[in-house]
mmCIF file of C-alpha atoms in Angstrom:
data_model
loop_
_atom_site.group_PDB
_atom_site.id
_atom_site.type_symbol
_atom_site.label_atom_id
_atom_site.label_comp_id
_atom_site.label_asym_id
_atom_site.label_seq_id
_atom_site.Cartn_x
_atom_site.Cartn_y
_atom_site.Cartn_z
ATOM 1 C CA MET S 1 0.038 -0.259 -0.452
ATOM 2 C CA ASN S 2 3.200 2.226 0.544
ATOM 3 C CA ASP S 3 4.280 1.440 -2.776
ATOM 4 C CA THR S 4 1.492 3.094 -4.796
ATOM 5 C CA PRO S 5 1.955 6.851 -4.056
ATOM 6 C CA ALA S 6 5.670 6.480 -4.408
ATOM 7 C CA SER S 7 5.070 4.777 -7.736
ATOM 8 C CA SER S 8 2.257 8.060 -8.926
ATOM 9 C CA ALA S 9 4.835 10.101 -8.369
ATOM 10 C CA ALA S 10 7.387 8.922 -9.522
ATOM 11 C CA ALA S 11 5.682 8.435 -12.924
ATOM 12 C CA SER S 12 3.874 11.860 -12.509
ATOM 13 C CA PRO S 13 6.244 14.350 -15.554
ATOM 14 C CA GLU S 14 8.703 17.263 -14.078
ATOM 15 C CA GLY S 15 7.932 20.232 -15.513
ATOM 16 C CA ASP S 16 4.692 22.384 -16.992
ATOM 17 C CA ARG S 17 2.564 21.604 -19.692
ATOM 18 C CA ILE S 18 3.776 22.441 -22.676
ATOM 19 C CA ALA S 19 0.776 25.071 -23.108
ATOM 20 C CA LYS S 20 1.278 26.894 -19.935
ATOM 21 C CA VAL S 21 4.583 27.524 -19.951
ATOM 22 C CA LEU S 22 3.703 29.062 -23.892
ATOM 23 C CA SER S 23 0.464 30.911 -22.266
ATOM 24 C CA ARG S 24 3.079 32.706 -19.139
ATOM 25 C CA ALA S 25 5.600 32.918 -21.663
ATOM 26 C CA GLY S 26 3.576 35.286 -23.305
ATOM 27 C CA ILE S 27 2.964 33.450 -26.769
ATOM 28 C CA ALA S 28 -0.519 33.160 -26.667
ATOM 29 C CA SER S 29 -3.615 31.798 -24.496
ATOM 30 C CA ARG S 30 -3.560 28.268 -23.379
ATOM 31 C CA ARG S 31 -6.397 27.179 -25.403
ATOM 32 C CA GLU S 32 -4.635 29.224 -28.394
ATOM 33 C CA ALA S 33 -1.470 27.568 -27.464
ATOM 34 C CA GLU S 34 -2.793 23.830 -27.627
ATOM 35 C CA ARG S 35 -4.172 25.197 -31.549
ATOM 36 C CA MET S 36 -1.231 26.193 -31.923
ATOM 37 C CA ILE S 37 0.935 22.686 -31.205
ATOM 38 C CA GLU S 38 -1.969 20.926 -33.278
ATOM 39 C CA ALA S 39 -1.594 22.590 -36.487
ATOM 40 C CA GLY S 40 2.085 22.131 -36.087
ATOM 41 C CA ARG S 41 4.041 25.041 -35.110
ATOM 42 C CA VAL S 42 5.656 24.051 -31.911
ATOM 43 C CA ARG S 43 9.135 21.825 -31.570
ATOM 44 C CA VAL S 44 10.797 21.170 -28.244
ATOM 45 C CA ASN S 45 14.160 19.834 -28.953
ATOM 46 C CA GLY S 46 14.054 20.305 -32.476
ATOM 47 C CA ALA S 47 11.077 17.445 -32.469
ATOM 48 C CA LEU S 48 7.760 18.464 -33.989
ATOM 49 C CA ILE S 49 5.195 17.907 -31.563
ATOM 50 C CA ASP S 50 1.173 17.496 -32.726
ATOM 51 C CA SER S 51 -0.161 17.070 -28.506
ATOM 52 C CA PRO S 52 -0.234 19.441 -25.407
ATOM 53 C CA ALA S 53 -0.010 16.544 -23.231
ATOM 54 C CA LEU S 54 3.552 17.564 -22.775
ATOM 55 C CA ASN S 55 5.180 18.500 -19.778
ATOM 56 C CA VAL S 56 8.537 20.795 -20.100
ATOM 57 C CA THR S 57 11.574 22.113 -18.174
ATOM 58 C CA ALA S 58 13.596 24.723 -17.964
ATOM 59 C CA ALA S 59 16.012 22.981 -19.987
ATOM 60 C CA ASP S 60 14.102 22.089 -22.484
ATOM 61 C CA SER S 61 14.317 24.411 -25.877
ATOM 62 C CA ILE S 62 11.283 25.436 -27.308
ATOM 63 C CA THR S 63 10.676 27.065 -30.803
ATOM 64 C CA VAL S 64 7.013 28.116 -32.298
ATOM 65 C CA ASP S 65 7.310 29.455 -35.868
ATOM 66 C CA GLY S 66 11.083 28.752 -35.756
ATOM 67 C CA LYS S 67 11.910 31.675 -33.196
ATOM 68 C CA PRO S 68 13.193 30.216 -29.829
ATOM 69 C CA VAL S 69 10.859 30.686 -26.708
ATOM 70 C CA GLY S 70 12.549 32.504 -24.152
ATOM 71 C CA PRO S 71 11.953 32.102 -20.371
ATOM 72 C CA ALA S 72 8.575 33.602 -18.996
ATOM 73 C CA GLU S 73 8.342 37.599 -18.548
ATOM 74 C CA PRO S 74 7.200 39.487 -14.795
ATOM 75 C CA ALA S 75 3.611 39.500 -15.186
ATOM 76 C CA ARG S 76 1.858 42.507 -16.220
ATOM 77 C CA VAL S 77 -1.170 43.673 -15.769
ATOM 78 C CA TRP S 78 -2.803 46.856 -17.597
ATOM 79 C CA LEU S 79 -6.033 48.902 -17.597
ATOM 80 C CA TYR S 80 -7.984 49.791 -20.413
ATOM 81 C CA HIS S 81 -10.976 52.293 -20.901
ATOM 82 C CA LYS S 82 -12.367 50.124 -23.884
ATOM 83 C CA PRO S 83 -14.596 52.205 -25.896
ATOM 84 C CA THR S 84 -18.268 50.271 -28.350
ATOM 85 C CA GLY S 85 -17.864 49.088 -31.668
ATOM 86 C CA LEU S 86 -14.666 46.743 -30.597
ATOM 87 C CA VAL S 87 -14.758 43.504 -30.412
ATOM 88 C CA THR S 88 -12.835 41.342 -27.731
ATOM 89 C CA THR S 89 -11.296 38.635 -29.448
ATOM 90 C CA ASN S 90 -8.005 38.065 -31.242
ATOM 91 C CA SER S 91 -10.293 38.177 -34.755
ATOM 92 C CA ASP S 92 -13.290 38.514 -35.475
ATOM 93 C CA GLU S 93 -14.949 36.237 -38.415
ATOM 94 C CA LYS S 94 -17.461 39.161 -39.754
ATOM 95 C CA GLY S 95 -14.195 41.274 -40.223
ATOM 96 C CA ARG S 96 -14.989 44.035 -37.638
ATOM 97 C CA GLU S 97 -12.376 45.904 -35.514
ATOM 98 C CA THR S 98 -10.805 43.935 -32.104
ATOM 99 C CA ILE S 99 -9.241 45.799 -29.092
ATOM 100 C CA TYR S 100 -5.659 44.740 -30.105
ATOM 101 C CA ASP S 101 -6.451 46.638 -33.356
ATOM 102 C CA ALA S 102 -6.771 49.428 -31.515
ATOM 103 C CA LEU S 103 -4.203 48.943 -28.763
ATOM 104 C CA PRO S 104 -1.104 51.202 -29.025
ATOM 105 C CA GLU S 105 1.413 49.783 -31.177
ATOM 106 C CA ASP S 106 4.246 49.524 -28.199
ATOM 107 C CA MET S 107 1.908 47.055 -26.324
ATOM 108 C CA PRO S 108 3.537 43.424 -25.685
ATOM 109 C CA ARG S 109 0.984 40.864 -26.143
ATOM 110 C CA VAL S 110 -1.439 40.380 -24.112
ATOM 111 C CA MET S 111 -5.101 38.563 -23.125
ATOM 112 C CA SER S 112 -8.092 40.294 -21.668
ATOM 113 C CA ILE S 113 -9.197 39.525 -18.614
ATOM 114 C CA GLY S 114 -12.869 38.818 -18.822
ATOM 115 C CA ARG S 115 -14.488 40.519 -21.812
ATOM 116 C CA LEU S 116 -16.632 43.437 -23.058
ATOM 117 C CA ASP S 117 -18.912 43.095 -25.276
ATOM 118 C CA LEU S 118 -19.400 44.908 -28.454
ATOM 119 C CA ASN S 119 -21.596 47.560 -27.393
ATOM 120 C CA SER S 120 -20.599 47.813 -23.856
ATOM 121 C CA GLU S 121 -17.433 49.768 -22.490
ATOM 122 C CA GLY S 122 -15.486 50.542 -19.503
ATOM 123 C CA LEU S 123 -12.848 49.557 -17.442
ATOM 124 C CA LEU S 124 -11.241 46.017 -19.485
ATOM 125 C CA LEU S 125 -8.026 44.424 -17.929
ATOM 126 C CA LEU S 126 -5.391 42.890 -19.765
ATOM 127 C CA THR S 127 -2.159 40.822 -19.022
ATOM 128 C CA ASN S 128 0.156 39.284 -20.482
ATOM 129 C CA ASP S 129 -0.030 36.232 -17.851
ATOM 130 C CA GLY S 130 -1.757 33.705 -18.777
ATOM 131 C CA GLY S 131 -2.027 31.770 -15.169
ATOM 132 C CA LEU S 132 -3.049 35.489 -13.924
ATOM 133 C CA LYS S 133 -5.684 36.293 -16.336
ATOM 134 C CA ARG S 134 -7.188 32.524 -15.611
ATOM 135 C CA LEU S 135 -7.133 33.338 -11.962
ATOM 136 C CA LEU S 136 -8.746 36.417 -12.181
ATOM 137 C CA GLU S 137 -11.719 35.354 -14.316
ATOM 138 C CA LEU S 138 -12.139 32.489 -12.119
ATOM 139 C CA PRO S 139 -15.855 33.241 -9.739
ATOM 140 C CA SER S 140 -13.856 32.042 -6.861
ATOM 141 C CA THR S 141 -11.886 35.196 -7.038
ATOM 142 C CA GLY S 142 -14.946 37.093 -5.196
ATOM 143 C CA TRP S 143 -13.957 39.880 -7.113
ATOM 144 C CA LEU S 144 -17.020 42.433 -7.979
ATOM 145 C CA ARG S 145 -17.883 44.009 -10.924
ATOM 146 C CA ARG S 146 -19.091 46.960 -11.146
ATOM 147 C CA TYR S 147 -21.431 48.699 -14.012
ATOM 148 C CA ARG S 148 -23.099 51.571 -14.324
ATOM 149 C CA VAL S 149 -26.426 50.855 -16.857
ATOM 150 C CA ARG S 150 -28.538 53.182 -18.619
ATOM 151 C CA VAL S 151 -32.246 51.482 -19.096
ATOM 152 C CA ASN S 152 -35.364 52.564 -21.004
ATOM 153 C CA GLY S 153 -38.244 53.074 -18.499
ATOM 154 C CA ARG S 154 -39.146 53.758 -14.977
ATOM 155 C CA PRO S 155 -37.575 51.327 -13.260
ATOM 156 C CA THR S 156 -39.114 50.531 -8.767
ATOM 157 C CA GLU S 157 -37.544 48.940 -6.502
ATOM 158 C CA GLU S 158 -40.087 45.901 -7.097
ATOM 159 C CA VAL S 159 -39.305 46.049 -9.897
ATOM 160 C CA LEU S 160 -35.174 45.957 -9.436
ATOM 161 C CA GLU S 161 -36.259 42.794 -6.227
ATOM 162 C CA PRO S 162 -35.399 39.640 -8.550
ATOM 163 C CA LEU S 163 -31.989 40.524 -9.800
ATOM 164 C CA ARG S 164 -31.215 41.453 -6.017
ATOM 165 C CA LYS S 165 -32.803 38.006 -5.093
ATOM 166 C CA GLY S 166 -30.885 36.052 -8.415
ATOM 167 C CA ILE S 167 -33.251 35.225 -11.611
ATOM 168 C CA ILE S 168 -33.147 32.644 -14.426
ATOM 169 C CA ALA S 169 -33.334 34.322 -17.755
ATOM 170 C CA GLU S 170 -33.212 32.151 -21.117
ATOM 171 C CA GLY S 171 -33.193 29.229 -18.809
ATOM 172 C CA GLU S 172 -29.909 30.238 -17.301
ATOM 173 C CA PRO S 173 -29.493 31.282 -13.541
ATOM 174 C CA PHE S 174 -27.661 34.264 -12.794
ATOM 175 C CA GLN S 175 -26.324 34.570 -9.066
ATOM 176 C CA PRO S 176 -27.651 37.133 -7.199
ATOM 177 C CA MET S 177 -26.821 41.134 -7.999
ATOM 178 C CA GLU S 178 -26.366 44.650 -6.431
ATOM 179 C CA VAL S 179 -28.920 46.529 -7.661
ATOM 180 C CA VAL S 180 -28.813 50.178 -6.914
ATOM 181 C CA LEU S 181 -31.446 53.029 -8.472
ATOM 182 C CA ASP S 182 -29.433 56.278 -9.332
ATOM 183 C CA ARG S 183 -31.718 58.540 -10.489
ATOM 184 C CA GLN S 184 -34.178 58.581 -13.233
ATOM 185 C CA LYS S 185 -33.996 60.844 -16.012
ATOM 186 C CA GLY S 186 -36.700 61.613 -18.639
ATOM 187 C CA ALA S 187 -37.404 58.468 -20.104
ATOM 188 C CA ASN S 188 -34.275 56.239 -19.293
ATOM 189 C CA ALA S 189 -32.715 55.709 -15.180
ATOM 190 C CA TRP S 190 -29.386 55.169 -14.521
ATOM 191 C CA LEU S 191 -28.519 52.412 -12.513
ATOM 192 C CA THR S 192 -25.596 51.054 -10.656
ATOM 193 C CA VAL S 193 -25.381 47.165 -10.806
ATOM 194 C CA GLY S 194 -22.674 44.791 -9.130
ATOM 195 C CA LEU S 195 -21.817 40.940 -9.781
ATOM 196 C CA ARG S 196 -19.505 38.414 -9.198
ATOM 197 C CA GLU S 197 -19.889 36.299 -12.119
ATOM 198 C CA GLY S 198 -19.646 37.390 -15.980
ATOM 199 C CA LYS S 199 -21.904 34.931 -17.846
ATOM 200 C CA ASN S 200 -22.298 36.338 -21.096
ATOM 201 C CA ARG S 201 -24.737 38.847 -21.755
ATOM 202 C CA GLU S 202 -25.604 39.123 -18.132
ATOM 203 C CA ILE S 203 -26.713 42.364 -17.771
ATOM 204 C CA ARG S 204 -28.013 42.789 -20.777
ATOM 205 C CA ARG S 205 -29.813 39.142 -20.474
ATOM 206 C CA ALA S 206 -31.368 39.719 -17.037
ATOM 207 C CA MET S 207 -32.865 43.267 -17.314
ATOM 208 C CA ASP S 208 -34.819 42.095 -20.512
ATOM 209 C CA ALA S 209 -36.611 39.717 -17.892
ATOM 210 C CA ILE S 210 -37.840 42.215 -15.739
ATOM 211 C CA GLY S 211 -39.154 44.228 -18.705
ATOM 212 C CA LEU S 212 -36.576 46.070 -18.809
ATOM 213 C CA SER S 213 -34.087 47.558 -22.041
ATOM 214 C CA VAL S 214 -30.440 48.663 -21.660
ATOM 215 C CA ASN S 215 -29.505 51.455 -24.066
ATOM 216 C CA ARG S 216 -25.859 51.693 -22.437
ATOM 217 C CA LEU S 217 -23.715 49.816 -20.331
ATOM 218 C CA ILE S 218 -19.965 51.266 -18.719
ATOM 219 C CA ARG S 219 -18.034 48.994 -16.510
ATOM 220 C CA VAL S 220 -16.186 50.677 -13.502
ATOM 221 C CA SER S 221 -14.574 48.892 -11.351
ATOM 222 C CA TYR S 222 -13.413 45.327 -11.811
ATOM 223 C CA GLY S 223 -12.638 44.257 -8.272
ATOM 224 C CA PRO S 224 -9.975 46.479 -6.789
ATOM 225 C CA PHE S 225 -9.343 48.101 -9.976
ATOM 226 C CA GLN S 226 -10.631 51.515 -10.599
ATOM 227 C CA LEU S 227 -11.580 52.978 -14.508
ATOM 228 C CA GLY S 228 -11.325 56.678 -12.388
ATOM 229 C CA GLU S 229 -10.218 59.156 -14.892
ATOM 230 C CA LEU S 230 -9.160 57.286 -17.809
ATOM 231 C CA LYS S 231 -9.699 58.375 -20.960
ATOM 232 C CA GLN S 232 -11.082 56.513 -23.326
ATOM 233 C CA GLY S 233 -8.852 54.189 -25.484
ATOM 234 C CA ALA S 234 -6.211 55.357 -23.200
ATOM 235 C CA VAL S 235 -3.841 52.239 -21.338
ATOM 236 C CA GLU S 236 -1.940 52.308 -17.860
ATOM 237 C CA GLU S 237 -0.156 50.313 -16.422
ATOM 238 C CA VAL S 238 -0.889 49.172 -12.587
ATOM 239 C CA ARG S 239 2.003 49.411 -10.335
ATOM 240 C CA ARG S 240 3.916 46.201 -9.277
ATOM 241 C CA LYS S 241 3.496 46.908 -5.547
ATOM 242 C CA VAL S 242 -0.565 47.463 -6.054
ATOM 243 C CA LEU S 243 -0.924 43.980 -7.940
ATOM 244 C CA ARG S 244 1.103 42.535 -4.900
ATOM 245 C CA ASP S 245 -1.076 43.683 -2.297
ATOM 246 C CA GLN S 246 -4.353 42.884 -4.286
ATOM 247 C CA LEU S 247 -3.360 39.574 -5.152
ATOM 248 C CA GLY S 248 -2.260 38.368 -1.502
ATOM 249 C CA PRO S 249 -0.734 35.229 -0.889
ATOM 250 C CA GLU S 250 -0.257 33.976 -4.605
ATOM 251 C CA ALA S 251 1.329 37.054 -5.341
ATOM 252 C CA GLU S 252 5.143 35.722 -5.300
ATOM 253 C CA LYS S 253 4.144 32.778 -7.307
ATOM 254 C CA LEU S 254 1.982 34.795 -10.325
ATOM 255 C CA LEU S 255 4.334 37.673 -10.549
ATOM 256 C CA GLY S 256 7.575 35.679 -10.919
ATOM 257 C CA GLU S 257 11.004 37.178 -9.814
ATOM 258 C CA THR S 258 11.150 41.228 -9.422
ATOM 259 C CA PRO S 259 12.608 42.580 -12.097
ATOM 260 C CA ALA S 260 15.804 43.888 -11.854
ATOM 261 C CA ALA S 261 16.156 48.078 -10.956
ATOM 262 C CA PRO S 262 18.061 50.221 -12.408
ATOM 263 C CA THR S 263 21.391 51.024 -10.209
ATOM 264 C CA GLU S 264 20.933 54.421 -8.989
ATOM 265 C CA VAL S 265 24.607 56.112 -8.888
ATOM 266 C CA LYS S 266 25.224 58.539 -6.282
ATOM 267 C CA ARG S 267 27.776 60.642 -7.280
ATOM 268 C CA GLY S 268 29.525 62.748 -3.958
ATOM 269 C CA PHE S 269 31.478 66.106 -3.730
ATOM 270 C CA LYS S 270 34.392 66.451 -6.566
ATOM 271 C CA ARG S 271 37.658 68.033 -5.230
ATOM 272 C CA ARG S 272 39.085 70.339 -7.857
ATOM 273 C CA VAL S 273 42.855 68.875 -8.085
ATOM 274 C CA PRO S 274 45.681 71.664 -7.986
ATOM 275 C CA HIS S 275 47.169 72.034 -11.499
ATOM 276 C CA LYS S 276 50.889 71.711 -11.019
ATOM 277 C CA GLY S 277 51.772 72.278 -14.593
ATOM 278 C CA GLU S 278 53.096 75.867 -16.294
ATOM 279 C CA PHE S 279 49.985 78.707 -16.517
ATOM 280 C CA GLY S 280 49.449 80.551 -20.051
ATOM 281 C CA GLY S 281 50.700 78.245 -22.452
ATOM 282 C CA PRO S 282 47.561 76.095 -25.395
ATOM 283 C CA GLY S 283 45.652 73.901 -23.607
ATOM 284 C CA GLN S 284 46.394 75.519 -19.983
ATOM 285 C CA PRO S 285 44.604 77.245 -17.713
ATOM 286 C CA GLY S 286 45.148 80.864 -17.225
ATOM 287 C CA LEU S 287 46.976 82.829 -14.783
ATOM 288 C CA PRO S 288 45.178 82.794 -11.747
ATOM 289 C CA LYS S 289 43.923 86.228 -10.146
ATOM 290 C CA PRO S 290 45.658 87.925 -7.131
ATOM 291 C CA ARG S 291 44.657 87.556 -3.643
ATOM 292 C CA GLU S 292 43.848 90.676 -3.405
ATOM 293 C CA GLU S 293 41.028 90.545 -6.523
ATOM 294 C CA MET S 294 39.387 87.303 -4.916
ATOM 295 C CA GLU S 295 38.442 88.382 -1.604
ATOM 296 C CA GLU S 296 37.119 91.604 -3.425
ATOM 297 C CA THR S 297 35.105 90.019 -5.678
ATOM 298 C CA ARG S 298 34.023 87.387 -2.763
ATOM 299 C CA GLY S 299 30.758 87.456 -1.455
ATOM 300 C CA LYS S 300 29.854 86.723 2.356
ATOM 301 C CA ARG S 301 28.921 83.163 3.595
ATOM 302 C CA GLY S 302 29.007 81.680 -0.217
ATOM 303 C CA LYS S 303 26.519 84.776 -1.175
ATOM 304 C CA PRO S 304 27.735 86.532 -4.669
ATOM 305 C CA ALA S 305 29.502 89.357 -4.237
ATOM 306 C CA LYS S 306 27.081 92.661 -5.392
ATOM 307 C CA GLN S 307 28.418 94.451 -8.233
ATOM 308 C CA ALA S 308 30.117 98.092 -7.611
ATOM 309 C CA LYS S 309 27.343 101.200 -8.134
ATOM 310 C CA THR S 310 28.745 103.507 -10.941
ATOM 311 C CA TYR S 311 28.835 106.695 -9.959
ATOM 312 C CA ARG S 312 26.400 108.764 -12.531
ATOM 313 C CA PRO S 313 26.438 113.182 -12.118
ATOM 314 C CA THR S 314 23.704 114.789 -11.887
ATOM 315 C CA LYS S 315 21.974 116.921 -14.671
ATOM 316 C CA ALA S 316 23.393 120.268 -12.787
ATOM 317 C CA VAL S 317 26.703 118.640 -13.221
ATOM 318 C CA ARG S 318 26.786 117.426 -16.212
ATOM 319 C CA ASP S 319 25.878 121.174 -17.497
ATOM 320 C CA ALA S 320 28.581 122.490 -15.147
ATOM 321 C CA ALA S 321 31.341 120.923 -16.690
ATOM 322 C CA ARG S 322 29.934 121.665 -19.894
ATOM 323 C CA LYS S 323 30.311 125.495 -19.595
ATOM 324 C CA ALA S 324 33.417 125.074 -17.991
ATOM 325 C CA THR S 325 34.991 123.122 -21.028
ATOM 326 C CA ALA S 326 32.890 125.661 -23.474
ATOM 327 C CA GLY S 327 34.913 129.188 -22.477
ATOM 328 C CA PRO S 328 32.965 132.103 -21.859
ATOM 329 C CA ALA S 329 29.563 132.582 -22.278
ATOM 330 C CA PRO S 330 29.373 135.070 -25.603
ATOM 331 C CA ARG S 331 28.425 138.566 -24.685
ATOM 332 C CA THR S 332 25.084 140.029 -25.743
ATOM 333 C CA PHE S 333 24.500 143.882 -26.581
ATOM 334 C CA THR S 334 20.659 145.197 -26.734
ATOM 335 C CA SER S 335 19.704 148.437 -27.605
ATOM 336 C CA SER S 336 18.104 150.990 -24.529
ATOM 337 C CA LYS S 337 15.232 152.008 -27.029
ATOM 338 C CA ALA S 338 12.164 150.070 -26.055
ATOM 339 C CA LYS S 339 11.348 149.938 -29.718
ATOM 340 C CA PRO S 340 12.724 149.020 -32.378
ATOM 341 C CA ARG S 341 14.595 150.866 -34.815
ATOM 342 C CA THR S 342 13.393 151.522 -38.193
ATOM 343 C CA PHE S 343 15.241 152.107 -41.203
ATOM 344 C CA THR S 344 13.837 153.669 -44.132
ATOM 345 C CA SER S 345 15.431 153.855 -47.803
ATOM 346 C CA SER S 346 15.088 156.882 -50.456
ATOM 347 C CA SER S 347 11.888 155.582 -51.654
ATOM 348 C CA SER S 348 8.477 156.185 -50.331
ATOM 349 C CA LYS S 349 7.962 152.871 -49.233
ATOM 350 C CA PRO S 350 9.172 152.173 -45.763
ATOM 351 C CA ARG S 351 11.219 148.833 -45.002
ATOM 352 C CA THR S 352 10.216 147.016 -41.976
ATOM 353 C CA PRO S 353 12.978 144.621 -40.164
ATOM 354 C CA GLY S 354 12.288 140.942 -41.487
ATOM 355 C CA GLY S 355 13.590 137.577 -42.395
ATOM 356 C CA PRO S 356 15.763 135.209 -40.834
ATOM 357 C CA LYS S 357 18.380 137.239 -40.984
ATOM 358 C CA GLY S 358 17.383 140.844 -39.163
ATOM 359 C CA PRO S 359 17.271 144.554 -41.360
ATOM 360 C CA LYS S 360 19.737 145.009 -43.748
ATOM 361 C CA SER S 361 22.332 148.073 -42.634
ATOM 362 C CA GLY S 362 21.653 151.389 -44.764
#
């Protein structure tokens, strides 16, 4: 009886399933990795494999489409504000635009945690790690997903009560929801709905079952992660510390090793080395100033020295200096008579003084 566990333990292969390893490396989700293996795109140690029922270790060499698969990258999570009109899938058979077509080009390969349908908007979590994606999608995780829902109609507390107790819609049971009637605005009403499972179109189907039609649906939170002021189409990475705090005991196993932070170099005071060569030559420093000049221009306690005020003479001093350099002022003569003298010629017409040069002498 004691040999049975030992034999079973010895028979269990080491390592992890190939699909899980590819998912952790950010190549594809587990299901996509299995399809890649069945399509003959994966080789292990140079041999082509056709079944995902294979365990591999770090010592094995794995290639996908001829390209080597590196070690698993540290798990990362992003917040994405999904707009309406985008499909949450890698490729759409109808040719519609997907969220991956709208993501920034510098984003690594990511997978969505949960989904939002074509006409829904709001917070969508993205990750590069398949194991983390699977964990956060499980209802057992217990994270509440909160939505702002606009419905056409005039719901009352009695109408909404079946949603709080649990309802069966289209033959499928839905768990109890948290429903709060926020306000009535014309023919529409705004609700806040919280649920802990994410079945396909769950809120829309549940509202149809009680006679309400959803015309707008916005996810505002996913567990501890909030949409906040994130603009439509924008992406924001969650800090690693926040992930560790929210994931709890599973954080170390899921997130992997912490990326090496760049070394911070602290440079101390660099003392000036005195010059021991000749001064004033080509490529050499100039001659030092005399000590007297250095002390005159030096400020107090490290403060820059104030520039000496330049003297500017006043206007009276400038006028006196100008008179001194010009010599004595020319003398002016005035007639003792009050009236200016007039001169008459031999002609009958009197001549009055005029012109710029004054009266002409007779």
